[in-house]
Structure formats: structure tokens, C-alpha cells
Coordinates of C-alpha atoms and ligand atoms in Angstrom, one line a residue:
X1 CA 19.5 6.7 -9.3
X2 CA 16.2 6.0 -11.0
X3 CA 13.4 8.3 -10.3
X4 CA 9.6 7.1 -10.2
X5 CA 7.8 8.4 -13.3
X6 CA 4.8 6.7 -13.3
X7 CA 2.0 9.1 -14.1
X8 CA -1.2 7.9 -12.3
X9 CA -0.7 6.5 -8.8
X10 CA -3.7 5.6 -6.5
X11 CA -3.5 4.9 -2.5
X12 CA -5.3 3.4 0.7
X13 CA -5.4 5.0 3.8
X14 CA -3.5 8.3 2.6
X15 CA -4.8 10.4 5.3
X16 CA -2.2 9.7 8.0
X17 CA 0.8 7.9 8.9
X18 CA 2.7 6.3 5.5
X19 CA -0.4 6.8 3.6
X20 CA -0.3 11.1 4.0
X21 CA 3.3 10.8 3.9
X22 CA 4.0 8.9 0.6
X23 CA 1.7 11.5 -1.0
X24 CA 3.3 14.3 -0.1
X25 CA 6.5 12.9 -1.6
X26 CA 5.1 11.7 -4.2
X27 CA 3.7 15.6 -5.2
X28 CA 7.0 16.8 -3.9
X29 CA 9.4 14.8 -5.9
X30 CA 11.1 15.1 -9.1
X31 CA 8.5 13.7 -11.5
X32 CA 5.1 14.3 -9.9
X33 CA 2.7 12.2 -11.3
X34 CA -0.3 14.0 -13.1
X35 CA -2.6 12.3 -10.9
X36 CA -2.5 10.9 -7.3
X37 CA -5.7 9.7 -6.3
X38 CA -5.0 9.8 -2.2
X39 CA -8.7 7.7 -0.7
X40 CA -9.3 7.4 2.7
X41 CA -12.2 6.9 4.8
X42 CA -13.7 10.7 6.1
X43 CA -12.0 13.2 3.2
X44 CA -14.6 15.6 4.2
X45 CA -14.1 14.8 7.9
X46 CA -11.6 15.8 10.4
X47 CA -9.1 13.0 9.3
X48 CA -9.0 14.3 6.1
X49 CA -7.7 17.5 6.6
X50 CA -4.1 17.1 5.9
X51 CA -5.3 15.8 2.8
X52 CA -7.0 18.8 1.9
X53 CA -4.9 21.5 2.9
X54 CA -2.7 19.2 0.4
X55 CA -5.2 19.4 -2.5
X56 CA -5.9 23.0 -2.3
X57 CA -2.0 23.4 -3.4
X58 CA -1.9 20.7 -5.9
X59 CA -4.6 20.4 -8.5
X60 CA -2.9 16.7 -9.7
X61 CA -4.5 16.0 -6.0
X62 CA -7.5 14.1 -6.1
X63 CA -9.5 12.3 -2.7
X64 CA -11.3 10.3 -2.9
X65 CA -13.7 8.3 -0.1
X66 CA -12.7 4.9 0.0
X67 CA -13.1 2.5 2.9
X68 CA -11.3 -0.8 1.8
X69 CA -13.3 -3.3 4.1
X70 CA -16.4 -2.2 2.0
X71 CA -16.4 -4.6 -0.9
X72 CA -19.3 -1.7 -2.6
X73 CA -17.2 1.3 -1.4
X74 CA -14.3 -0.3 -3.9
X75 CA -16.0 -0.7 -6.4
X76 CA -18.4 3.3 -6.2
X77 CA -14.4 3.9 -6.3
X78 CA -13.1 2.4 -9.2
X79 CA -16.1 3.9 -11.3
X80 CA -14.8 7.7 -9.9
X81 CA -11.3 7.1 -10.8
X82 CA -11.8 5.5 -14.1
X83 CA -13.9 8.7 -14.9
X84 CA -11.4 10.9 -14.2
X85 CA -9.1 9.2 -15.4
X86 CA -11.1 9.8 -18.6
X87 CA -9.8 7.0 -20.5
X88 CA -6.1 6.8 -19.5
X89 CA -4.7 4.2 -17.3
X90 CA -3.6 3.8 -13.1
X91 CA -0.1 3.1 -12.9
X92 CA 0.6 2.4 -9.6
X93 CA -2.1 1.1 -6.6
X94 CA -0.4 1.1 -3.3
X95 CA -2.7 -1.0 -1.1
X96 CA -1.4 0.5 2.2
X97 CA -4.4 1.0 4.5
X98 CA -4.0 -1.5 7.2
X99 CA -5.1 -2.3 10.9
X100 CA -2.8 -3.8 13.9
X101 CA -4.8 -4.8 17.1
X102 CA -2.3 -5.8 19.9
X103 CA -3.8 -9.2 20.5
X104 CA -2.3 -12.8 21.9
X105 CA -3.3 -15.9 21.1
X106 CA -5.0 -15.8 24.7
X107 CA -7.1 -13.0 23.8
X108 CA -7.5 -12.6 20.1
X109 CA -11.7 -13.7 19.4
X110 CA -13.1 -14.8 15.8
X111 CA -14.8 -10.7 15.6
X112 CA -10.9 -9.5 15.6
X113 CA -9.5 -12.0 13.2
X114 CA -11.9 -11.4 10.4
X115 CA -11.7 -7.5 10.9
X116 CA -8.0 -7.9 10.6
X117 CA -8.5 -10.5 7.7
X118 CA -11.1 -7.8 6.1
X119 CA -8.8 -4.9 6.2
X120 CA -5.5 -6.3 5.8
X121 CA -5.9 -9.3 2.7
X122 CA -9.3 -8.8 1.6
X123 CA -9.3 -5.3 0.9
X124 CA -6.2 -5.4 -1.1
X125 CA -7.8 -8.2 -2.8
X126 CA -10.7 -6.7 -3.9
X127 CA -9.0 -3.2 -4.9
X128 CA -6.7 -5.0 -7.1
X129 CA -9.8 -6.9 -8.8
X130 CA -11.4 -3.4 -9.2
X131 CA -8.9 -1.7 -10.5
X132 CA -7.6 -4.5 -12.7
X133 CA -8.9 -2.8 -15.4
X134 CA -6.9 0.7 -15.4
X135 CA -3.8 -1.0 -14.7
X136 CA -4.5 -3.0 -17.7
X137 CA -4.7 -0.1 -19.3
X138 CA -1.6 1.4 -18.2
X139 CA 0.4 -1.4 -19.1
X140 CA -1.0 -1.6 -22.7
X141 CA -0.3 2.1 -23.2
X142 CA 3.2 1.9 -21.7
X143 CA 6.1 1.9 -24.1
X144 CA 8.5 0.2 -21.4
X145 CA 8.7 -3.8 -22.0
X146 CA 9.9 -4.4 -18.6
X147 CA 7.5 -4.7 -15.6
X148 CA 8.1 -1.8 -14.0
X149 CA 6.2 0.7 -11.3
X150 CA 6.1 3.4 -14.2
X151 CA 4.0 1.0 -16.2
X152 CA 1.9 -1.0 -13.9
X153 CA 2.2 -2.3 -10.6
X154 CA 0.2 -2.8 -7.0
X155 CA 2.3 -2.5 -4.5
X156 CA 0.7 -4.3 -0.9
X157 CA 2.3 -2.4 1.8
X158 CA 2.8 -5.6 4.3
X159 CA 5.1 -6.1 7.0
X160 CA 8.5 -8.5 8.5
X161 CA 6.0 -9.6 10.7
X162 CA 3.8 -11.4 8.2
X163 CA 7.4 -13.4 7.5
X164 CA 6.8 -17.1 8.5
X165 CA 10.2 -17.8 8.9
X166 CA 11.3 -14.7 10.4
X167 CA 8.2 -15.4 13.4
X168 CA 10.6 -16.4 16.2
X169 CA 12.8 -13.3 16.4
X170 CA 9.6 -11.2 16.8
X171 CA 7.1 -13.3 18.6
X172 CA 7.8 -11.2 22.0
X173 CA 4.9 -9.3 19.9
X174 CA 2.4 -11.5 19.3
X175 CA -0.3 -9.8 17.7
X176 CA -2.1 -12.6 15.9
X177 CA -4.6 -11.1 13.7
X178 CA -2.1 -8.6 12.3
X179 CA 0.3 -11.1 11.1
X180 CA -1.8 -13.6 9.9
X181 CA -3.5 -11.3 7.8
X182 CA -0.6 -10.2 6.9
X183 CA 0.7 -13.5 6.1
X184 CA -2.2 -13.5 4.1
X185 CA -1.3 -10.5 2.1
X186 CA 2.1 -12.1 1.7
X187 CA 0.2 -15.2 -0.2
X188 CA -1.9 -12.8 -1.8
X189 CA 1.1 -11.2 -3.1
X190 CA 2.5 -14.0 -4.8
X191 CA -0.6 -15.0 -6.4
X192 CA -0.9 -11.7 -8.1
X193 CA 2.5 -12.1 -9.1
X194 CA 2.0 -15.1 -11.3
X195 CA -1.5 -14.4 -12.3
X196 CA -1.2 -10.4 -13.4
X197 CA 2.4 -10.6 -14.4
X198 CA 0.9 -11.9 -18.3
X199 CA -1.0 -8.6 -18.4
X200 CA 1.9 -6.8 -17.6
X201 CA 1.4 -5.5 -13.8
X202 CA 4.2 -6.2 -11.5
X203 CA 3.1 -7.5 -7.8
X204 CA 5.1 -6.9 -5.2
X205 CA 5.2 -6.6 -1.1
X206 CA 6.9 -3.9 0.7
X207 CA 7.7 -3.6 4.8
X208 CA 8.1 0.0 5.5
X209 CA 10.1 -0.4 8.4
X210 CA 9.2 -0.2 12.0
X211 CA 7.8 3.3 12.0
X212 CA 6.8 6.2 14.2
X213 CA 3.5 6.7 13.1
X214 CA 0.2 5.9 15.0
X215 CA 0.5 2.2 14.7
X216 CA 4.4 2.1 15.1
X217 CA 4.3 3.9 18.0
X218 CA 7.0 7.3 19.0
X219 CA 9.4 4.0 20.0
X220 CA 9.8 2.8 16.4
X221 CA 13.3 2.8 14.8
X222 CA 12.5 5.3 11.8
X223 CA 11.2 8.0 11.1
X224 CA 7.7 8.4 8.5
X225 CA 9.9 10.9 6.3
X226 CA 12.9 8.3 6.5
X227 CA 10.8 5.5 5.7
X228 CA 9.1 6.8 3.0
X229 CA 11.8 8.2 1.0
X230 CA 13.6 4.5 1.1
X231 CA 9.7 3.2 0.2
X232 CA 9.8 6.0 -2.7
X233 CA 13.5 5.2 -3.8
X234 CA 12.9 0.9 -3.8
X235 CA 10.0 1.3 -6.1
X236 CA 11.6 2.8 -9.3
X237 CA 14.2 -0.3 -8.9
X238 CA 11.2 -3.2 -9.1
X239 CA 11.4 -5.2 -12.0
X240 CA 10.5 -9.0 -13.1
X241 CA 13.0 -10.0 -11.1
X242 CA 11.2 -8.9 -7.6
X243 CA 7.4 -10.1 -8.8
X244 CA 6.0 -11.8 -6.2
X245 CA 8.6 -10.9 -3.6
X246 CA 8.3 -9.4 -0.1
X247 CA 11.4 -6.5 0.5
X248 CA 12.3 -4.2 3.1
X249 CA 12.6 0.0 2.5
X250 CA 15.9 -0.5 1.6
X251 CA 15.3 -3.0 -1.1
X252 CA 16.3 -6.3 0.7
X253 CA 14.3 -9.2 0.5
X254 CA 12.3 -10.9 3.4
X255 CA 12.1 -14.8 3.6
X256 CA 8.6 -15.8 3.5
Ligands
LIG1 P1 -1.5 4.2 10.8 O1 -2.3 3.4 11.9 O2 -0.7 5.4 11.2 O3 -2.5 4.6 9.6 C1 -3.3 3.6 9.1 C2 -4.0 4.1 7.9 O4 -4.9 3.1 7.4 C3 -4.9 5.3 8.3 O5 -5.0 6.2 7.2 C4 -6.3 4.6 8.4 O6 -7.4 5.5 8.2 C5 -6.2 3.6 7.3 N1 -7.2 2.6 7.4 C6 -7.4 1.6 8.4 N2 -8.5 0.9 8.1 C7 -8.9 1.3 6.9 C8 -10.0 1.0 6.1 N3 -10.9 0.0 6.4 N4 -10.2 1.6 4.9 C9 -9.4 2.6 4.6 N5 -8.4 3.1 5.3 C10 -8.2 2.4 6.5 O7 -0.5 3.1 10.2 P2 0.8 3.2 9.4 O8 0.8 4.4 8.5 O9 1.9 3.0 10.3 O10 0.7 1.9 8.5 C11 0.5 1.9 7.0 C12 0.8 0.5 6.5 O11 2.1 0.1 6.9 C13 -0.1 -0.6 7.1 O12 -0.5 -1.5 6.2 C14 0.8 -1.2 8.2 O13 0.4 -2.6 8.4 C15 2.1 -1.1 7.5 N6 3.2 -1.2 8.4 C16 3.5 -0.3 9.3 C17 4.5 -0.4 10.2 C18 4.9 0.7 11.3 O14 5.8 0.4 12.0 N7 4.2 1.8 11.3 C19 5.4 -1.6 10.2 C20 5.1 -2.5 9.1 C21 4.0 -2.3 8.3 P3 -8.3 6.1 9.4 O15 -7.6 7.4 9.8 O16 -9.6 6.3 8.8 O17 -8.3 5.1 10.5

């Protein structure tokens, strides 16, 4: 099976959840990449413990503050990641931070939708626009001619229910801001696709699953650990061929 070899990989919301747990794969795997930038919102705080206990035993570990509904936060991080970077290129960005507010179309108000909106689509958004430049980078200084998560890619961690078509079988959970900003991300998506795919960056949007983590809840169907290794396994298989697609953990695509 291919293994994910791509050298400088940067993340949202790496402090819990998927986030914590696709870094520590990602440092525990075959081919650790020589940097992982892991951002979050409180490094120094209590939520960012994990995190550090994890840097303090890998020095490819770097955190960095980042809170992706501040449009000036993504960019004071772009500047810190392109200087340690120190004139090599990012790799991979996994825009996974996200927010899920269990609201109905009863009770959702215009202060929740653009919170969701903010978090959920704009922040991936504006991190890819940031940190266009490093992926550039990356894909200029990559031998592979394929697009490819070794040579440049964002990944927008997104979910089955931002699926249009797929709406009816899981409308018992309505939660309107989180899929339409999530159907949001979904468009977003596809517009990277077609735009970045020139400069050589491959676009693509995964669904983890339905997951035990904070937002999942303990009733989910799989396991962070479970999920993330099928996350970890799907993204060394990406190519052309899924730019601009939305697909599961296991690789299957998801109607829009
Ligand atoms: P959690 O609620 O467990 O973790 C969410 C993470 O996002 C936390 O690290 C949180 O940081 C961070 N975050 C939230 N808002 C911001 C922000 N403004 N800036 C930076 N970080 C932020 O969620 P999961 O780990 O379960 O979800 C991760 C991704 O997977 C999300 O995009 C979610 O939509 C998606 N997903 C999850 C599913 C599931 O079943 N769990 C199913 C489908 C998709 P903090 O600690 O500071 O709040």
C-alpha cells in the first residue's frame, strides 16, 4: 500500500478530536514528515496540552496559535510558518477545524449561521489563500508530475452531511448551520479544484466518518484511531482523478 511521504504537513484544530489524532499518526507512521505544523486556538493553554506533551517528544512538532475565524490570525500564521519553513514548501494543509451546533430550522438565528459559515467555509477559504504560496512552493520543488498529497494538496475535512443528495437519509438530524456550511465547503472544494489544480495542488474533501470524539459524540460508529488511520491511508491514494471530489475514510466517493 502507498505510504504518505509528504514532508511538511500543516493542520486546524489539532488540539483534540481528529485534529490531535491525525498528528499523532502522522509523527507515528512510517515516513514522518520533517515538519507538522499542529495550530490550534490556546497552545499555551489547557487545550493545548496534549499537544505539547507531543512536542516535547518530537522536535519535527511545531504549534502554532491559529484561530481560523480570524481572517488576521491566518495570515500572523502564514508569516510563522513560512519562516520556519525557511524557504521550503507546505505540502499538505488539512483544513479540519470545524464547529457543529445542533440547531433546526425552528431555532437556528442569523448569529449561528454566520458563526458556522465563519468556521466551517470561510476559514478554509482564507487558509488556503494564505498559504497558497508554500504550496506553490511545494509543488514547484516536487519531482512527482502527478497531483499528489506528497506534492501539494489541501485537504477540507467536510462531512456526508454537507451531501445535497444524500439530505433525506440524515435529515432526522437537522443541524442547519453545520451542513450548509458544510455544503459550502463542499462548493468551496470544487472551486479549488479547478482553480489550484494549474499550479499543481490537488483539492479534495474528506468525511471522516461518524466519530467518537467531542462533536461525534461516545454513540458514533467509529472510533478517532479507526477513523484516522482510514483518513491517513485514503490520502497517499489521491490523484487528478479525485480533484474536486468529496470521499469517505475508506476512499468512496459521496454524491454532492
Ligand atoms: P471536535 O469538536 O472534537 O474538535 C473540533 C476541533 O476544531 C477542536 O480542536 C477545536 O478547537 C477546533 N476549532 C473549532 N473552532 C475553531 C476555530 N475557530 N479555530 C481553530 N480551531 C477551531 O470535532 P472533531 O474532531 O470530531 O471534528 C473535526 C472535523 O471533522 C470537523 O471539521 C468536523 O466537522 C468533521 N467531522 C466530524 C465528524 C464526527 O463524527 N466527529 C463527522 C463528520 C465530519 P477548540 O478546542 O479550541 O475548540
Amino acid at each position: 500500500m502507498a505510504a504518505l511521504q509528504a514532508r511538511c504537513v500543516l493542520l486546524t484544530g489539532s488540539n483534540r478530536g481528529i485534529g490531535l489524532e491525525l498528528v499523532r499518526q502522522l509523527l507515528g507512521g512510517p515516513h514522518p514528515p520533517t515538519h507538522v505544523f499542529a495550530t490550534c486556538r490556546d497552545p499555551e493553554g489547557a487545550r493545548g496540552k496534549e499537544l505539547r506533551d507531543l512536542a516535547s517528544k518530537h522536535p519535527n512538532l511545531v504549534l502554532v496559535k491559529l484561530d481560523v475565524a480570524d481572517p488576521s490570525a491566518i495570515v500572523s500564521a502564514a508569516k510563522i510558518v513560512e519562516e520556519k519553513l525557511n524557504g521550503a514548501g507546505l505540502n499538505l494543509l488539512i483544513n479540519n477545524a470545524g464547529i457543529f451546533t445542533p440547531v433546526s430550522l425552528e431555532t437556528v438565528d442569523s448569529e449561528e449561521m454566520i458563526r458556522a459559515y465563519k468556521t466551517n467555509a470561510v476559514g478554509p477559504l482564507l487558509m488556503a489563500q494564505a498559504f497558497l504560496p508554500l504550496l506553490k512552493k511545494a509543488a514547484q520543488d516536487s519531482k512527482e508530475k502527478r497531483l499528489s498529497c506528497n506534492k501539494a494538496a489541501i485537504i477540507n475535512i467536510s462531512t456526508l452531511l454537507g451531501s445535497i443528495e444524500r439530505t433525506p437519509e440524515s435529515y432526522f438530524k437537522p443541524v442547519i448551520s453545520y451542513r450548509c456550511s458544510k455544503a459550502a465547503l463542499n462548493m468551496l472544494t470544487r472551486c479549488q479544484a479547478l482553480t489550484y489544480s494549474e499550479a499543481g495542488i490537488l483539492c479534495v474533501a474528506l468525511h471522516p466518518g461518524w466519530v467518537k470524539t467531542d462533536m461525534g459524540t461516545q454513540e458514533a460508529d467509529l472510533t478517532v484511531d479507526t477513523s484516522v488511520r482510514g483518513l491517513l491511508s485514503v490520502l497517499p491514494i489521491l490523484s487528478e482523478k479525485h480533484s474536486g471530489m468529496l470521499l469517505n475514510w475508506e476512499g468512496k466517493a459521496i454524491p454532492w
